[in-house]
């Protein structure tokens, strides 16, 4: 009990010796002007956007569904799923691209980087050829005997199906 009394008296003496801090509540700072997005989108054969600030939003296909990315989006990394990547430019124009796979990075400084293994403007795709490829890929998947052949056929089915659905 005596040690407890000594501890309490020492701690109150220490508190009295420390300078008192005063906390003053004020209004929050005014928000800063919005920062635009710097967008880079490329595949091995072509760079579609290179650090462009003329982009206001990007809709990215992922395995969990599409996500919309605006300036000041929370930083994130992810994997692209086969599907349509939509770029909304600040001028109001919208451009759509098919991506087969790849990755994306949303950074703290509002920069967004999308790297696709294959990417094509949606207007350049032939849906009839995609339907034919889908039938062929489904037949290959059904007749696959090894895990590697099955995985390759499944990737072909997924990509062909995404093109048909685009």
PDB file of C-alpha atoms in Angstrom:
ATOM      1  CA  UNK A   1       0.000   0.000   0.000  1.00  0.00           C
ATOM      2  CA  UNK A   2       2.844   2.359   0.819  1.00  0.00           C
ATOM      3  CA  UNK A   3       4.373   1.816  -2.638  1.00  0.00           C
ATOM      4  CA  UNK A   4       1.058   2.728  -4.264  1.00  0.00           C
ATOM      5  CA  UNK A   5       0.904   5.981  -2.299  1.00  0.00           C
ATOM      6  CA  UNK A   6       4.509   6.842  -3.301  1.00  0.00           C
ATOM      7  CA  UNK A   7       3.654   6.138  -6.991  1.00  0.00           C
ATOM      8  CA  UNK A   8       0.576   8.382  -6.918  1.00  0.00           C
ATOM      9  CA  UNK A   9       2.439  11.238  -5.224  1.00  0.00           C
ATOM     10  CA  UNK A  10       5.381  10.960  -7.689  1.00  0.00           C
ATOM     11  CA  UNK A  11       3.123  10.888 -10.758  1.00  0.00           C
ATOM     12  CA  UNK A  12       1.169  13.944  -9.559  1.00  0.00           C
ATOM     13  CA  UNK A  13       4.460  15.758  -8.920  1.00  0.00           C
ATOM     14  CA  UNK A  14       5.632  14.905 -12.441  1.00  0.00           C
ATOM     15  CA  UNK A  15       2.330  16.131 -13.929  1.00  0.00           C
ATOM     16  CA  UNK A  16       2.670  19.445 -12.103  1.00  0.00           C
ATOM     17  CA  UNK A  17       6.238  19.896 -13.384  1.00  0.00           C
ATOM     18  CA  UNK A  18       5.261  19.409 -17.036  1.00  0.00           C
ATOM     19  CA  UNK A  19       4.107  22.469 -18.986  1.00  0.00           C
ATOM     20  CA  UNK A  20       0.379  22.560 -19.590  1.00  0.00           C
ATOM     21  CA  UNK A  21      -0.689  22.095 -23.214  1.00  0.00           C
ATOM     22  CA  UNK A  22      -3.665  23.990 -24.426  1.00  0.00           C
ATOM     23  CA  UNK A  23      -5.765  22.597 -27.222  1.00  0.00           C
ATOM     24  CA  UNK A  24      -7.795  25.070 -29.166  1.00  0.00           C
ATOM     25  CA  UNK A  25     -10.456  23.842 -31.529  1.00  0.00           C
ATOM     26  CA  UNK A  26     -10.779  25.756 -34.780  1.00  0.00           C
ATOM     27  CA  UNK A  27     -12.492  25.324 -38.117  1.00  0.00           C
ATOM     28  CA  UNK A  28     -11.056  22.863 -40.610  1.00  0.00           C
ATOM     29  CA  UNK A  29      -8.790  24.154 -43.327  1.00  0.00           C
ATOM     30  CA  UNK A  30     -10.458  24.954 -46.617  1.00  0.00           C
ATOM     31  CA  UNK A  31     -10.214  22.063 -49.059  1.00  0.00           C
ATOM     32  CA  UNK A  32      -7.499  22.342 -51.639  1.00  0.00           C
ATOM     33  CA  UNK A  33      -8.363  22.672 -55.301  1.00  0.00           C
ATOM     34  CA  UNK A  34      -9.114  19.277 -56.841  1.00  0.00           C
ATOM     35  CA  UNK A  35      -6.143  17.555 -58.360  1.00  0.00           C
ATOM     36  CA  UNK A  36      -6.581  15.906 -61.735  1.00  0.00           C
ATOM     37  CA  UNK A  37      -5.744  12.347 -62.549  1.00  0.00           C
ATOM     38  CA  UNK A  38      -2.548  11.436 -64.409  1.00  0.00           C
ATOM     39  CA  UNK A  39      -3.441   8.366 -66.448  1.00  0.00           C
ATOM     40  CA  UNK A  40      -1.139   5.902 -68.179  1.00  0.00           C
ATOM     41  CA  UNK A  41      -2.539   2.979 -70.148  1.00  0.00           C
ATOM     42  CA  UNK A  42      -0.375   0.719 -72.292  1.00  0.00           C
ATOM     43  CA  UNK A  43       0.212  -2.765 -73.598  1.00  0.00           C
ATOM     44  CA  UNK A  44       3.431  -4.166 -75.114  1.00  0.00           C
ATOM     45  CA  UNK A  45       2.483  -3.066 -78.626  1.00  0.00           C
ATOM     46  CA  UNK A  46       1.061   0.413 -77.948  1.00  0.00           C
ATOM     47  CA  UNK A  47       0.726   3.194 -75.372  1.00  0.00           C
ATOM     48  CA  UNK A  48      -2.815   4.563 -75.502  1.00  0.00           C
ATOM     49  CA  UNK A  49      -2.353   7.227 -72.778  1.00  0.00           C
ATOM     50  CA  UNK A  50       0.987   8.396 -71.433  1.00  0.00           C
ATOM     51  CA  UNK A  51       0.666  10.371 -68.180  1.00  0.00           C
ATOM     52  CA  UNK A  52      -2.390  12.144 -69.589  1.00  0.00           C
ATOM     53  CA  UNK A  53      -4.182  14.680 -67.415  1.00  0.00           C
ATOM     54  CA  UNK A  54      -7.146  14.824 -69.834  1.00  0.00           C
ATOM     55  CA  UNK A  55      -8.882  11.888 -68.096  1.00  0.00           C
ATOM     56  CA  UNK A  56     -11.545  12.331 -65.426  1.00  0.00           C
ATOM     57  CA  UNK A  57     -12.542   8.692 -64.760  1.00  0.00           C
ATOM     58  CA  UNK A  58     -11.480   5.165 -65.646  1.00  0.00           C
ATOM     59  CA  UNK A  59     -13.713   2.085 -65.301  1.00  0.00           C
ATOM     60  CA  UNK A  60     -11.478  -0.953 -64.847  1.00  0.00           C
ATOM     61  CA  UNK A  61     -12.625  -4.597 -65.199  1.00  0.00           C
ATOM     62  CA  UNK A  62     -11.424  -6.755 -62.298  1.00  0.00           C
ATOM     63  CA  UNK A  63     -12.124 -10.266 -61.087  1.00  0.00           C
ATOM     64  CA  UNK A  64     -14.552  -8.885 -58.487  1.00  0.00           C
ATOM     65  CA  UNK A  65     -16.338  -6.631 -60.995  1.00  0.00           C
ATOM     66  CA  UNK A  66     -15.624  -3.263 -62.547  1.00  0.00           C
ATOM     67  CA  UNK A  67     -14.338  -0.382 -60.417  1.00  0.00           C
ATOM     68  CA  UNK A  68     -14.585   3.295 -61.239  1.00  0.00           C
ATOM     69  CA  UNK A  69     -11.485   5.338 -60.474  1.00  0.00           C
ATOM     70  CA  UNK A  70     -11.581   9.118 -60.063  1.00  0.00           C
ATOM     71  CA  UNK A  71      -8.881  11.556 -58.956  1.00  0.00           C
ATOM     72  CA  UNK A  72      -8.004  11.153 -55.265  1.00  0.00           C
ATOM     73  CA  UNK A  73      -9.161   7.501 -55.283  1.00  0.00           C
ATOM     74  CA  UNK A  74      -7.831   5.399 -52.433  1.00  0.00           C
ATOM     75  CA  UNK A  75      -4.481   3.833 -53.426  1.00  0.00           C
ATOM     76  CA  UNK A  76      -4.889   0.253 -54.601  1.00  0.00           C
ATOM     77  CA  UNK A  77      -3.306  -2.464 -56.709  1.00  0.00           C
ATOM     78  CA  UNK A  78      -5.200  -5.064 -58.656  1.00  0.00           C
ATOM     79  CA  UNK A  79      -5.406  -7.528 -61.489  1.00  0.00           C
ATOM     80  CA  UNK A  80      -7.343  -6.918 -64.689  1.00  0.00           C
ATOM     81  CA  UNK A  81      -9.964  -9.387 -65.814  1.00  0.00           C
ATOM     82  CA  UNK A  82     -10.875  -9.824 -69.470  1.00  0.00           C
ATOM     83  CA  UNK A  83     -13.368  -7.103 -70.303  1.00  0.00           C
ATOM     84  CA  UNK A  84     -13.979  -3.518 -71.341  1.00  0.00           C
ATOM     85  CA  UNK A  85     -11.900  -0.704 -69.882  1.00  0.00           C
ATOM     86  CA  UNK A  86     -13.710   2.631 -70.280  1.00  0.00           C
ATOM     87  CA  UNK A  87     -11.840   5.947 -70.234  1.00  0.00           C
ATOM     88  CA  UNK A  88     -13.906   9.100 -69.667  1.00  0.00           C
ATOM     89  CA  UNK A  89     -11.983  12.151 -70.813  1.00  0.00           C
ATOM     90  CA  UNK A  90     -12.403  15.633 -69.345  1.00  0.00           C
ATOM     91  CA  UNK A  91     -13.693  16.875 -72.703  1.00  0.00           C
ATOM     92  CA  UNK A  92     -16.698  14.554 -72.314  1.00  0.00           C
ATOM     93  CA  UNK A  93     -15.554  11.914 -74.784  1.00  0.00           C
ATOM     94  CA  UNK A  94     -15.632   8.237 -73.795  1.00  0.00           C
ATOM     95  CA  UNK A  95     -13.251   5.612 -75.209  1.00  0.00           C
ATOM     96  CA  UNK A  96     -13.594   1.877 -74.724  1.00  0.00           C
ATOM     97  CA  UNK A  97     -10.847  -0.740 -74.941  1.00  0.00           C
ATOM     98  CA  UNK A  98     -10.864  -4.491 -74.602  1.00  0.00           C
ATOM     99  CA  UNK A  99      -8.184  -5.793 -72.198  1.00  0.00           C
ATOM    100  CA  UNK A 100      -7.328  -9.469 -71.847  1.00  0.00           C
ATOM    101  CA  UNK A 101      -5.422  -9.353 -68.565  1.00  0.00           C
ATOM    102  CA  UNK A 102      -2.815  -7.299 -66.766  1.00  0.00           C
ATOM    103  CA  UNK A 103      -2.582  -5.106 -63.695  1.00  0.00           C
ATOM    104  CA  UNK A 104      -3.476  -1.656 -62.452  1.00  0.00           C
ATOM    105  CA  UNK A 105      -2.139   0.676 -59.824  1.00  0.00           C
ATOM    106  CA  UNK A 106      -3.916   3.663 -58.269  1.00  0.00           C
ATOM    107  CA  UNK A 107      -1.346   5.792 -56.478  1.00  0.00           C
ATOM    108  CA  UNK A 108      -1.534   8.316 -53.669  1.00  0.00           C
ATOM    109  CA  UNK A 109      -0.653  11.202 -56.024  1.00  0.00           C
ATOM    110  CA  UNK A 110      -3.789  10.524 -58.158  1.00  0.00           C
ATOM    111  CA  UNK A 111      -1.809   8.778 -60.862  1.00  0.00           C
ATOM    112  CA  UNK A 112      -3.338   5.647 -62.366  1.00  0.00           C
ATOM    113  CA  UNK A 113      -1.333   3.098 -64.327  1.00  0.00           C
ATOM    114  CA  UNK A 114      -2.983   0.292 -66.288  1.00  0.00           C
ATOM    115  CA  UNK A 115      -0.720  -2.254 -67.951  1.00  0.00           C
ATOM    116  CA  UNK A 116      -2.484  -4.817 -70.123  1.00  0.00           C
ATOM    117  CA  UNK A 117      -1.051  -7.894 -71.787  1.00  0.00           C
ATOM    118  CA  UNK A 118      -3.293  -7.208 -74.772  1.00  0.00           C
ATOM    119  CA  UNK A 119      -5.476  -4.176 -75.409  1.00  0.00           C
ATOM    120  CA  UNK A 120      -7.467  -3.056 -78.441  1.00  0.00           C
ATOM    121  CA  UNK A 121      -9.982  -0.298 -79.103  1.00  0.00           C
ATOM    122  CA  UNK A 122     -13.395  -1.924 -78.897  1.00  0.00           C
ATOM    123  CA  UNK A 123     -14.242  -0.757 -82.441  1.00  0.00           C
ATOM    124  CA  UNK A 124     -11.390  -2.886 -83.832  1.00  0.00           C
ATOM    125  CA  UNK A 125     -12.804  -6.211 -82.585  1.00  0.00           C
ATOM    126  CA  UNK A 126     -14.805  -8.615 -84.744  1.00  0.00           C
ATOM    127  CA  UNK A 127     -17.570 -10.195 -82.652  1.00  0.00           C
ATOM    128  CA  UNK A 128     -18.285 -12.886 -85.242  1.00  0.00           C
ATOM    129  CA  UNK A 129     -14.660 -14.031 -85.088  1.00  0.00           C
ATOM    130  CA  UNK A 130     -14.903 -13.950 -81.298  1.00  0.00           C
ATOM    131  CA  UNK A 131     -17.981 -16.199 -81.405  1.00  0.00           C
ATOM    132  CA  UNK A 132     -16.105 -18.652 -83.635  1.00  0.00           C
ATOM    133  CA  UNK A 133     -13.104 -18.558 -81.270  1.00  0.00           C
ATOM    134  CA  UNK A 134     -15.434 -19.117 -78.307  1.00  0.00           C
ATOM    135  CA  UNK A 135     -16.892 -22.273 -79.891  1.00  0.00           C
ATOM    136  CA  UNK A 136     -13.401 -23.549 -80.671  1.00  0.00           C
ATOM    137  CA  UNK A 137     -12.132 -22.776 -77.162  1.00  0.00           C
ATOM    138  CA  UNK A 138     -15.128 -24.507 -75.545  1.00  0.00           C
ATOM    139  CA  UNK A 139     -14.444 -27.624 -77.636  1.00  0.00           C
ATOM    140  CA  UNK A 140     -10.770 -27.534 -76.606  1.00  0.00           C
ATOM    141  CA  UNK A 141     -11.781 -27.140 -72.953  1.00  0.00           C
ATOM    142  CA  UNK A 142     -14.100 -30.142 -73.161  1.00  0.00           C
ATOM    143  CA  UNK A 143     -11.397 -32.318 -74.740  1.00  0.00           C
ATOM    144  CA  UNK A 144      -8.458 -31.126 -72.594  1.00  0.00           C
ATOM    145  CA  UNK A 145      -6.607 -33.990 -70.944  1.00  0.00           C
ATOM    146  CA  UNK A 146      -3.925 -32.169 -68.930  1.00  0.00           C
ATOM    147  CA  UNK A 147      -4.159 -29.370 -66.383  1.00  0.00           C
ATOM    148  CA  UNK A 148      -2.078 -27.074 -68.601  1.00  0.00           C
ATOM    149  CA  UNK A 149      -4.305 -27.660 -71.634  1.00  0.00           C
ATOM    150  CA  UNK A 150      -7.394 -27.131 -69.472  1.00  0.00           C
ATOM    151  CA  UNK A 151      -6.007 -23.842 -68.070  1.00  0.00           C
ATOM    152  CA  UNK A 152      -5.071 -22.553 -71.542  1.00  0.00           C
ATOM    153  CA  UNK A 153      -8.490 -23.451 -72.918  1.00  0.00           C
ATOM    154  CA  UNK A 154     -10.223 -21.773 -69.942  1.00  0.00           C
ATOM    155  CA  UNK A 155      -8.273 -18.558 -70.569  1.00  0.00           C
ATOM    156  CA  UNK A 156      -9.304 -18.660 -74.233  1.00  0.00           C
ATOM    157  CA  UNK A 157     -12.942 -19.218 -73.224  1.00  0.00           C
ATOM    158  CA  UNK A 158     -12.855 -16.320 -70.732  1.00  0.00           C
ATOM    159  CA  UNK A 159     -11.315 -13.876 -73.225  1.00  0.00           C
ATOM    160  CA  UNK A 160     -13.569 -14.898 -76.106  1.00  0.00           C
ATOM    161  CA  UNK A 161     -16.652 -14.667 -73.881  1.00  0.00           C
ATOM    162  CA  UNK A 162     -15.622 -11.186 -72.712  1.00  0.00           C
ATOM    163  CA  UNK A 163     -15.222 -10.015 -76.317  1.00  0.00           C
ATOM    164  CA  UNK A 164     -18.631 -11.403 -77.251  1.00  0.00           C
ATOM    165  CA  UNK A 165     -20.211  -9.683 -74.229  1.00  0.00           C
ATOM    166  CA  UNK A 166     -18.479  -6.354 -74.933  1.00  0.00           C
TER     167      UNK A 166
END
